[in-house]
Short mmCIF file of C-alpha atoms and ligand atoms in Angstrom, two decimals:
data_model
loop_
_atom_site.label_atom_id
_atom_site.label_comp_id
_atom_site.label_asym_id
_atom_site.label_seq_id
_atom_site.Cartn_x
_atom_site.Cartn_y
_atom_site.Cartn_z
CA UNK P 483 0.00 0.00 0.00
CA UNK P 484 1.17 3.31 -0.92
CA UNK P 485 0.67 5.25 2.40
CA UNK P 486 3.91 7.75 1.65
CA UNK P 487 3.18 11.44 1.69
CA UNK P 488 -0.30 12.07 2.87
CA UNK P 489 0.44 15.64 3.12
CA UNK P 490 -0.41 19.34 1.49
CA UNK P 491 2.11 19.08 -0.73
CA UNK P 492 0.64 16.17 -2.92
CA UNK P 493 -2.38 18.08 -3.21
CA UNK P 494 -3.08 20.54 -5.76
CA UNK P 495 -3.48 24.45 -4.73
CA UNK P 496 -5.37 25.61 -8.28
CA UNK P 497 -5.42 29.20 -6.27
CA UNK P 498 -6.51 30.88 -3.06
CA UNK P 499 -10.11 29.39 -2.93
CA UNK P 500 -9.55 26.04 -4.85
CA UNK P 501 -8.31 22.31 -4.64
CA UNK P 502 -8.15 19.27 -6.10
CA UNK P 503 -7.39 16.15 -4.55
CA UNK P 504 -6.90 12.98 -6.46
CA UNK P 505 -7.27 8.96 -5.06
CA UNK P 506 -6.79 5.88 -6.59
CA UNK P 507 -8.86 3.23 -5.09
CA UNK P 508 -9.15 -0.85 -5.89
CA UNK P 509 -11.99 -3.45 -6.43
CA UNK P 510 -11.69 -6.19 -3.96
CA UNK P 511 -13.46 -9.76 -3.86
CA UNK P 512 -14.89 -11.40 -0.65
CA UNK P 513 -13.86 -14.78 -0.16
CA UNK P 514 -15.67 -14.59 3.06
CA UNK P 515 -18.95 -12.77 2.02
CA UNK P 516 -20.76 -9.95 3.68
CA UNK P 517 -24.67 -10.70 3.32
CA UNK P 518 -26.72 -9.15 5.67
CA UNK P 519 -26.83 -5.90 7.49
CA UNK P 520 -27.71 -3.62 10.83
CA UNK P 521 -28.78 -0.34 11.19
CA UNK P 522 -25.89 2.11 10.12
CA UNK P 523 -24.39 -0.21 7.71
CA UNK P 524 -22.97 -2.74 10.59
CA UNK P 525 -22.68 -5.88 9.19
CA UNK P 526 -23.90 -9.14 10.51
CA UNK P 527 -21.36 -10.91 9.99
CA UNK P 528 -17.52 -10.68 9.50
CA UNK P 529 -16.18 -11.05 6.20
CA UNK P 530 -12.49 -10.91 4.41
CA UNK P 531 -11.45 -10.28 0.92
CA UNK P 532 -8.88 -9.94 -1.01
CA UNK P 533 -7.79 -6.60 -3.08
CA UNK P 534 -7.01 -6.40 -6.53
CA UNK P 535 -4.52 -4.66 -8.09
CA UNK P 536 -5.34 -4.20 -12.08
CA UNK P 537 -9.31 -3.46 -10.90
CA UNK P 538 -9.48 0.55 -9.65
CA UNK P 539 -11.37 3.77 -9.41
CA UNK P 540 -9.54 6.84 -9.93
CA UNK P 541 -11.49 9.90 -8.36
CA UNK P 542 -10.76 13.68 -8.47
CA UNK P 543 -12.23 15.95 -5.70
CA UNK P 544 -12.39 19.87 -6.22
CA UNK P 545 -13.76 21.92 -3.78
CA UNK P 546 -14.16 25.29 -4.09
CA UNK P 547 -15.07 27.38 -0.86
CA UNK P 548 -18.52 29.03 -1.17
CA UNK P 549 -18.57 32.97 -1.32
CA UNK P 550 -21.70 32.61 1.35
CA UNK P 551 -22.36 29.45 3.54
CA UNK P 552 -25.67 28.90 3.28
CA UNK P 553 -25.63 25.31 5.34
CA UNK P 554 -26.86 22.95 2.31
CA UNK P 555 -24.25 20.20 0.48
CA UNK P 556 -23.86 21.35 -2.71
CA UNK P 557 -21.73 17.83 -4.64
CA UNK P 558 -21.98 17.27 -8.03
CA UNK P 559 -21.28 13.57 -9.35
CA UNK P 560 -19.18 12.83 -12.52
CA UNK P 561 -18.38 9.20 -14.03
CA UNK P 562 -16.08 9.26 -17.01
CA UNK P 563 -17.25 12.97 -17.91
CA UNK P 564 -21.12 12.29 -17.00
CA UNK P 565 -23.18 13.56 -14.49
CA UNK P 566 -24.42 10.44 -12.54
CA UNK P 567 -27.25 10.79 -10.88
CA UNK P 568 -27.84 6.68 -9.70
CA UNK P 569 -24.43 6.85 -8.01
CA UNK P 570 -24.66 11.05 -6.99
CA UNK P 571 -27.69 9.75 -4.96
CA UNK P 572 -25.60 7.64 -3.07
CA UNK P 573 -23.15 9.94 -2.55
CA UNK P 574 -25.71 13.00 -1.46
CA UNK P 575 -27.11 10.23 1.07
CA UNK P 576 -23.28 9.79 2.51
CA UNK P 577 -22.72 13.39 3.03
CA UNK P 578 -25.81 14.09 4.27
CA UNK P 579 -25.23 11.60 7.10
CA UNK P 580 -21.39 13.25 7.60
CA UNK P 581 -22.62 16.99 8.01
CA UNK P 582 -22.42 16.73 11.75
CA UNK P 583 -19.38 15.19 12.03
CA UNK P 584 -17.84 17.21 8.95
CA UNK P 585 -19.61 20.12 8.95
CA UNK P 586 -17.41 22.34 6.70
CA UNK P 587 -18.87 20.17 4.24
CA UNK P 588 -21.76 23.35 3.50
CA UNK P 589 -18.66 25.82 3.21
CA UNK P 590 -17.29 23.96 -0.48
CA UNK P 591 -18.69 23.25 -3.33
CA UNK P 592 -17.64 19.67 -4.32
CA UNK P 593 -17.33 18.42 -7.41
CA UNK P 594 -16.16 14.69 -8.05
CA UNK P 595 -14.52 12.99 -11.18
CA UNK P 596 -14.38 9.54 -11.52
CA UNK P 597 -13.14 6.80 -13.78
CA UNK P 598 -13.21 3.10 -13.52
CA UNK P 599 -10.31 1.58 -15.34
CA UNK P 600 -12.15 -1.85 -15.78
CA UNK P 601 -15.05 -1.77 -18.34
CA UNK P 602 -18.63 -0.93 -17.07
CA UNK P 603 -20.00 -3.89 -18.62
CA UNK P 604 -17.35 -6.00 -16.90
CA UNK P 605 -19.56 -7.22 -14.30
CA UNK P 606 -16.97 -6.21 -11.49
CA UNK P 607 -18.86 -4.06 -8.31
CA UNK P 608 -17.55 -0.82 -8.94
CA UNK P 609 -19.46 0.00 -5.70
CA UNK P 610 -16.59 -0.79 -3.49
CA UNK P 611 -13.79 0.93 -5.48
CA UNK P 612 -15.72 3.83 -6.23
CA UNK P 613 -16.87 4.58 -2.31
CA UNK P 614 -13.20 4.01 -1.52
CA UNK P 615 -11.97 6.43 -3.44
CA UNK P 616 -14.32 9.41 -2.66
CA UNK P 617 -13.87 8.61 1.04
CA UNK P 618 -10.44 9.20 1.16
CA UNK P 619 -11.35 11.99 -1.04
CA UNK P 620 -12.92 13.61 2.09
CA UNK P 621 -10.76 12.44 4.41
CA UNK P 622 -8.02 14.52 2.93
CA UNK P 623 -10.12 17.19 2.30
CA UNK P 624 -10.83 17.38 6.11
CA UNK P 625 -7.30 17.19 6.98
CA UNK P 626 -7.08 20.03 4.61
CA UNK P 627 -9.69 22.75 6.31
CA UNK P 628 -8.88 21.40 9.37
CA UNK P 629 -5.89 21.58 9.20
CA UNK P 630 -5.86 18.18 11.21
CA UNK P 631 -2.69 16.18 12.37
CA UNK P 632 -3.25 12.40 12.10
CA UNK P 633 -1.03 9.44 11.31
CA UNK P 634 -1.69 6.95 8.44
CA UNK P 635 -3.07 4.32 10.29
CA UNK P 636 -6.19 6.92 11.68
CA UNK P 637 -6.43 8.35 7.98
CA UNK P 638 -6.93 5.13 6.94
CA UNK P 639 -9.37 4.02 9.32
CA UNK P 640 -11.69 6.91 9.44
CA UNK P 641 -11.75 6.42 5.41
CA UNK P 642 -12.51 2.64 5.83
CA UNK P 643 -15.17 3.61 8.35
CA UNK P 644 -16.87 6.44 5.81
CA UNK P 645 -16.39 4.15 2.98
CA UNK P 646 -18.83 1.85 4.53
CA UNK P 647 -21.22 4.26 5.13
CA UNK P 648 -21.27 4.25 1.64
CA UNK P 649 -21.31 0.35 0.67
CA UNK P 650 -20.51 -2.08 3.06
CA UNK P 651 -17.77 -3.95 0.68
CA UNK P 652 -16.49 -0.20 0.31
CA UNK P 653 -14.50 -0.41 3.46
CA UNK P 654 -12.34 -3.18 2.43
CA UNK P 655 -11.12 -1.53 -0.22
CA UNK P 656 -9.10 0.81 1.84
CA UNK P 657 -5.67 -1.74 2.12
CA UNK P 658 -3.82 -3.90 0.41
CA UNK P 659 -3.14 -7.65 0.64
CA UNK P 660 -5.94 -9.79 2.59
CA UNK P 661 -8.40 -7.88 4.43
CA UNK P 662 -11.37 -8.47 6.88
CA UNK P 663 -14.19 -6.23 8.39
CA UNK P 664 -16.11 -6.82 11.32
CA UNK P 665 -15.48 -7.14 14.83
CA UNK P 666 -13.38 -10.88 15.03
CA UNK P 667 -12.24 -12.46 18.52
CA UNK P 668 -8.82 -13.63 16.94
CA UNK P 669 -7.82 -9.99 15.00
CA UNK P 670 -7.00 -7.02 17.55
CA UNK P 671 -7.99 -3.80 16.88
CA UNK P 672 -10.98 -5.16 14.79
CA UNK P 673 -14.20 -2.91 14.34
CA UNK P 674 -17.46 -3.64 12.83
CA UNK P 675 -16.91 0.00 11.38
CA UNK P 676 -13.97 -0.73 9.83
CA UNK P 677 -11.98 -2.87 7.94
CA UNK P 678 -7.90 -4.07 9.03
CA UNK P 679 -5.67 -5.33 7.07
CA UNK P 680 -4.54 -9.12 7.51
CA UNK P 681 -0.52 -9.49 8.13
CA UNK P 682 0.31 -12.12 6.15
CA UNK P 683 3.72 -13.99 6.87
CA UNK P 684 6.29 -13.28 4.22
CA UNK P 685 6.33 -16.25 2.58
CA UNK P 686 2.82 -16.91 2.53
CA UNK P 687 1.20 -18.32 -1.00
CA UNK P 688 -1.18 -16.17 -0.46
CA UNK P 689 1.00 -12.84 -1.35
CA UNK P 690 0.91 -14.70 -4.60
CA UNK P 691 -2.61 -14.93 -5.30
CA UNK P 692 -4.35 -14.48 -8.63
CA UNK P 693 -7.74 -13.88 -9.65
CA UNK P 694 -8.92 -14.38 -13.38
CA UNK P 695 -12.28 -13.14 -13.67
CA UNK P 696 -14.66 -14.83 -15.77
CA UNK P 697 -17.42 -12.71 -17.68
CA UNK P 698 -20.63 -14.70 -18.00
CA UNK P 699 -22.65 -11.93 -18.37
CA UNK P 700 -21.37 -8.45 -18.33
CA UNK P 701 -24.58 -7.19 -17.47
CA UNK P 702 -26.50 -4.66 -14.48
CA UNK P 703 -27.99 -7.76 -12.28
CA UNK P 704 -31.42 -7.57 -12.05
CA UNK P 705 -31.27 -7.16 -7.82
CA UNK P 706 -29.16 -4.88 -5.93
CA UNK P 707 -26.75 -6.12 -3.10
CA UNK P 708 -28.79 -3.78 -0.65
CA UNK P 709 -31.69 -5.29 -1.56
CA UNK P 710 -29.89 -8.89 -1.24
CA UNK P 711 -28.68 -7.82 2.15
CA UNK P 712 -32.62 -6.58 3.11
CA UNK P 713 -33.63 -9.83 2.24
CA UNK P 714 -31.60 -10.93 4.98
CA UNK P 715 -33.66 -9.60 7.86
CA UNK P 716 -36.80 -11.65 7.66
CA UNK P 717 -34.55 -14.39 6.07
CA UNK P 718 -35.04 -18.20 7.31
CA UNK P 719 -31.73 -19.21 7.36
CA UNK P 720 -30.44 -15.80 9.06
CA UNK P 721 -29.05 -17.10 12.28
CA UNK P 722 -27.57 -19.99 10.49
CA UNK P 723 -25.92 -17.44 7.78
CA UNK P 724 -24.55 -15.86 11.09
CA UNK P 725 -23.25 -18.93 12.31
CA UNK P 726 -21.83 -20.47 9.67
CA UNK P 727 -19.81 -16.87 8.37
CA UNK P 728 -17.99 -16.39 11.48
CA UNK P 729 -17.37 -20.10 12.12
CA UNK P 730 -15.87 -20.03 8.03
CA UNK P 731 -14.14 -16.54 9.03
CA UNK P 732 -12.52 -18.25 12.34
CA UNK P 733 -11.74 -21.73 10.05
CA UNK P 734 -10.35 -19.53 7.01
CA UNK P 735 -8.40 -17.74 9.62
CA UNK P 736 -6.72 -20.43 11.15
CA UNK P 737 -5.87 -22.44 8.12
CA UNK P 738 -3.99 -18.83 6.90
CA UNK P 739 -1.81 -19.41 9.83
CA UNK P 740 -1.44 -23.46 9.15
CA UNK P 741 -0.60 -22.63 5.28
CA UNK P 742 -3.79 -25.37 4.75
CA UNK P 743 -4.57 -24.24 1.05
CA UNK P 744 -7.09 -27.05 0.82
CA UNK P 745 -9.14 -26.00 3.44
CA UNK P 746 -8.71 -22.67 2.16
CA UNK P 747 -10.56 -23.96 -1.14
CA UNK P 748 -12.84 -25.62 0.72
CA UNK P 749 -14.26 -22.99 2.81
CA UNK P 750 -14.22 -20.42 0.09
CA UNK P 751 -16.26 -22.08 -2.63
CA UNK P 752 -18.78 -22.69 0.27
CA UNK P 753 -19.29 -19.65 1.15
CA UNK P 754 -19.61 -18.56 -3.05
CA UNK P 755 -22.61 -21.22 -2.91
CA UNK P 756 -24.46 -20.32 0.31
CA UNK P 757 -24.44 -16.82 -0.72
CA UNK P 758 -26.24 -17.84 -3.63
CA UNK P 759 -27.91 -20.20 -2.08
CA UNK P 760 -29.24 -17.29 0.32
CA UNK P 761 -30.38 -15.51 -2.81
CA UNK P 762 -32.46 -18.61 -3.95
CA UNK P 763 -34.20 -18.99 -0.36
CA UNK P 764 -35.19 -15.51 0.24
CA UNK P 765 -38.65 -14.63 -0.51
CA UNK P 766 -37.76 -13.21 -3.97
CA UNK P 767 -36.26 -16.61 -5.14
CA UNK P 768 -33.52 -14.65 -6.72
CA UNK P 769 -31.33 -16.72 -9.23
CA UNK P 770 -28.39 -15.00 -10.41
CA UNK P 771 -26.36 -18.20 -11.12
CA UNK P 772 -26.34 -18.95 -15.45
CA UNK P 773 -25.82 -21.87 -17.23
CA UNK P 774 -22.51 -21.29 -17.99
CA UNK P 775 -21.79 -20.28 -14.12
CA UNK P 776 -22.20 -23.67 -13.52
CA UNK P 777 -20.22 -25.15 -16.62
CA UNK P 778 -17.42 -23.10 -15.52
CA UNK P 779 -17.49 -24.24 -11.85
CA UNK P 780 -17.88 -28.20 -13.48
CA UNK P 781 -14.92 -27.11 -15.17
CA UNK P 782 -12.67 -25.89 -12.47
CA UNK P 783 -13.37 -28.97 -10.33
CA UNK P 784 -12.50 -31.20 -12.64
CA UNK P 785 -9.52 -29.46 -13.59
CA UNK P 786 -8.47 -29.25 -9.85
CA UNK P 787 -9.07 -33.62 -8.99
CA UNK P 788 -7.24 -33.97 -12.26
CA UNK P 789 -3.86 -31.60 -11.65
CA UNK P 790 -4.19 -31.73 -7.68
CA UNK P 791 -3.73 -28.45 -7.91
CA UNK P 792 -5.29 -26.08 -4.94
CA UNK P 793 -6.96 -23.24 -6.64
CA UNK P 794 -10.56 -22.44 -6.18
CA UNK P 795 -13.96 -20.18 -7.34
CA UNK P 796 -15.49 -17.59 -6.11
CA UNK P 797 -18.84 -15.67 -7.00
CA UNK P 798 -20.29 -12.47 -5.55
CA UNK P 799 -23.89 -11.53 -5.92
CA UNK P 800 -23.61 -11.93 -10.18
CA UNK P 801 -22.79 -14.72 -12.70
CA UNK P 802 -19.31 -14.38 -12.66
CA UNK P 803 -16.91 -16.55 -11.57
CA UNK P 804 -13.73 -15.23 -9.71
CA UNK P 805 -11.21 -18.15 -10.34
CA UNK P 806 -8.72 -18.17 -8.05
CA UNK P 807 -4.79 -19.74 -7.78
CA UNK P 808 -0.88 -18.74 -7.30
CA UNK P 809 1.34 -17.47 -9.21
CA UNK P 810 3.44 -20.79 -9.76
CA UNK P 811 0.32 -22.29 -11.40
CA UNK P 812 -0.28 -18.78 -13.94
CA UNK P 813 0.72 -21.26 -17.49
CA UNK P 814 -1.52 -24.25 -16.47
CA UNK P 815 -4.29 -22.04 -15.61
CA UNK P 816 -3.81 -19.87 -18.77
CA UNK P 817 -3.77 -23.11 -20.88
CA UNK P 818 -7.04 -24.25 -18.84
CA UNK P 819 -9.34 -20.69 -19.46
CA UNK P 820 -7.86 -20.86 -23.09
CA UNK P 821 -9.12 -24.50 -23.66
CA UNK P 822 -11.72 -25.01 -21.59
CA UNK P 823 -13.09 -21.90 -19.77
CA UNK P 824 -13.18 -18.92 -22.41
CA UNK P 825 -15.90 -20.63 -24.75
CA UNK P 826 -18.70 -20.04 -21.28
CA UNK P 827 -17.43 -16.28 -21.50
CA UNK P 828 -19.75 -13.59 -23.08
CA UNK P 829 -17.44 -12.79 -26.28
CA UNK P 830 -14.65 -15.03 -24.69
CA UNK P 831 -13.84 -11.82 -22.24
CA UNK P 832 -11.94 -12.13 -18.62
CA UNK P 833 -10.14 -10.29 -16.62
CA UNK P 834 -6.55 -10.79 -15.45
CA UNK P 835 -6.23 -9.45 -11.91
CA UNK P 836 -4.06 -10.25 -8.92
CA UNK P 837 -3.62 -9.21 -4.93
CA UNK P 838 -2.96 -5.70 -4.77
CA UNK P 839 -1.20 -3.33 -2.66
CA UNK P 840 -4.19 -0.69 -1.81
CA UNK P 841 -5.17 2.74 -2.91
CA UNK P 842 -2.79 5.47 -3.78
CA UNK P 843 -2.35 9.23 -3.67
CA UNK P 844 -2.04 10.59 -7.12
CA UNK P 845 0.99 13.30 -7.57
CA UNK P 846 0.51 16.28 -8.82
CA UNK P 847 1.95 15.43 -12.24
CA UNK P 848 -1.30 13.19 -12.38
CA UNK P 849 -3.98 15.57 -10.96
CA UNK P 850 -2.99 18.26 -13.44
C1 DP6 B 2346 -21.88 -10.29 -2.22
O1 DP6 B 2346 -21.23 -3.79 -0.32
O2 DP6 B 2346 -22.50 -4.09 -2.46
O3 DP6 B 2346 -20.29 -8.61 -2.70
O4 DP6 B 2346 -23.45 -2.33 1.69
O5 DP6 B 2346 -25.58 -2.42 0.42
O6 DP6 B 2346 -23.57 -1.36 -0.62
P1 DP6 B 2346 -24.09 -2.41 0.34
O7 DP6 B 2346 -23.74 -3.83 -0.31
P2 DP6 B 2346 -22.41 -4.32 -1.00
O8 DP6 B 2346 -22.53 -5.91 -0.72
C2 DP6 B 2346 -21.53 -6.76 -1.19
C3 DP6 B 2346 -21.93 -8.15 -1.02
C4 DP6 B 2346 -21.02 -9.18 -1.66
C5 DP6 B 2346 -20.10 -9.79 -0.62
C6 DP6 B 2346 -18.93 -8.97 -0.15
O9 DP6 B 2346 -18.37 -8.16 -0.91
O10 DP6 B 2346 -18.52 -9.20 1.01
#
């Protein structure tokens, strides 16, 4: 993670009244899934993902201090040069909920510009990356009018904390490596507000990880993750879901330490299948699974009794499937989407992604 230099001097001065601050901020992907929710975005359960590296949202702030105050928000929304109004809403919602604790918010006029770097009809959650990056947007912007001392770590964690304000899988995105949210006996320091970042030992596999991401369908799903997560309340299986993330967090934990990739597998594709199988059981009867999910997965199984090799899926709340595996394997695994895998791929596309090292501060030379 690139946590150098959080300071004036990487931001922009355009002149007396205005500034521009610029973020880069990753996708991640649960392998332990968040699915369900409390009041003020806590979530039920803990969950841990892993960030990518080639997946990002790159978002410019400029605020402009207002001649008058006049005590409203005044934001306007950009995504690659369009005003957004789906995602503005979101964002109007956030600050709206920050004024008290931000309340120099009414003094600026914010206006935010924002670029995915994957394609829209790529079927990654932009959600995540997106929230990420405008809440370190406003993080520095408060240590700018504030004029507030703080050290990384605190940046970091107040932006992982207003991230999820925003969307719960949002507050992952705020490190590198292996990360995990939610308040977890075995992780000090951890918060259901925010998000820490796993230590992994040096020579763990896991530093190694790949993800190839393969498009079934590239596109919008038809049902929202908040409404996925509402489902949740009146759900029949919610205390089991409970149950069975944390003891998978605990398991998925432990076998980190015991370098037990098997298990690793094991617990990850399970939790891929409850969530859908969460989705299938709630009163909607929600199928988001395709056809060609489910050829791929065949695939990858076979593939994996056949080689004895410990790679494994994963799905969020879409069609795609997130396979994952090390480094060492990359030429059998490339050989294996090229024969086998692309033909279940809308137009043969996926996405070549690995473990990443977390968002970044752009320099000047980029914000200008
Ligand atoms: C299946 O973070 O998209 O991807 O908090 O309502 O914005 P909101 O939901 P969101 O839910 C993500 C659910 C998931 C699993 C995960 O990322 O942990």
């Amino acid at each position: 993670m690139n946590m150098d230099g959080i300071t004036s001097k990487n931001i922009v001065q355009m002149d007396e009244k205005s500034i521009k601050i610029g973020w880069r901020a990753p996708a991640n992907i649960a392998l332990i899934k968040y699915w369900g929710k409390r009041a003020n975005q806590l979530p039920e359960n803990g969950s841990l993902s892993i960030t990518l590296e080639n997946s990002f949202t790159t978002t410019f702030l400029s605020i402009r201090k207002k001649d008058k105050a006049d005590g409203a928000i005044g934001m306007k929304y950009y995504f690659h040069g369009a005003l957004n109004q789906k995602f503005g809403k979101k964002i109007d919602q956030l600050l709206s909920h920050l004024q008290t604790e931000m309340p120099f918010l009414s003094d600026y006029k914010l206006i935010f510009h924002s670029e995915n770097n994957f394609p829209h009809s790529a079927g990654i959650a932009s959600s995540a990356s997106s929230m990420a990056a405008v809440a370190l947007c406003l993080v520095s912007m408060e240590q700018i009018v504030t004029k507030m001392k703080q050290s990384n770590k605190d940046f970091f964690r107040r932006a992982s904390a207003i991230a999820r304000l925003g969307s719960g899988s949002a507050t992952r995105s705020l490190y590198g490596g292996i990360v995990t949210w939610g308040a977890i006996a075995s992780i000090e320091g951890s918060s259901d507000k925010y998000a820490t970042p796993f230590p992994l030992h040096e020579l763990s596999r896991l530093k190694q990880t790949r993800d190839i991401i393969l498009i079934v369908n590239s596109k919008e799903k038809q049902v929202s993750s908040s409404l996925g997560h509402a489902m949740m309340v009146a759900h029949p299986y919610r205390e089991g879901r409970k149950n069975q993330a944390n003891s998978n967090l605990n398991e998925f934990i432990k076998s980190i330490s015991e370098a037990n990739y098997q298990l690793i597998a094991k617990i990850a594709e399970n939790e891929a299948l409850s969530l859908h199988a969460l989705l299938m059981t709630s009163s909607s009867g929600t199928i988001l699974l395709q056809p060609n999910t489910l050829q791929i997965i065949e695939e990858i199984k076979k593939f994996r009794e056949s080689t004895g090799l410990d790679l494994f899926f994963t799905i969020d709340a879409g069609p795609n499937v997130h396979l994952i595996y090390f480094e060492e394997q990359r030429e059998m695994v490339l050989q294996l989407v090229k024969d086998k895998l692309m033909r279940y791929c809308e137009n043969g596309l996926w996405i070549d992604d690995k473990i990443g090292n977390g968002p970044k501060l752009l320099t000047p030379e980029f914000v200008i």
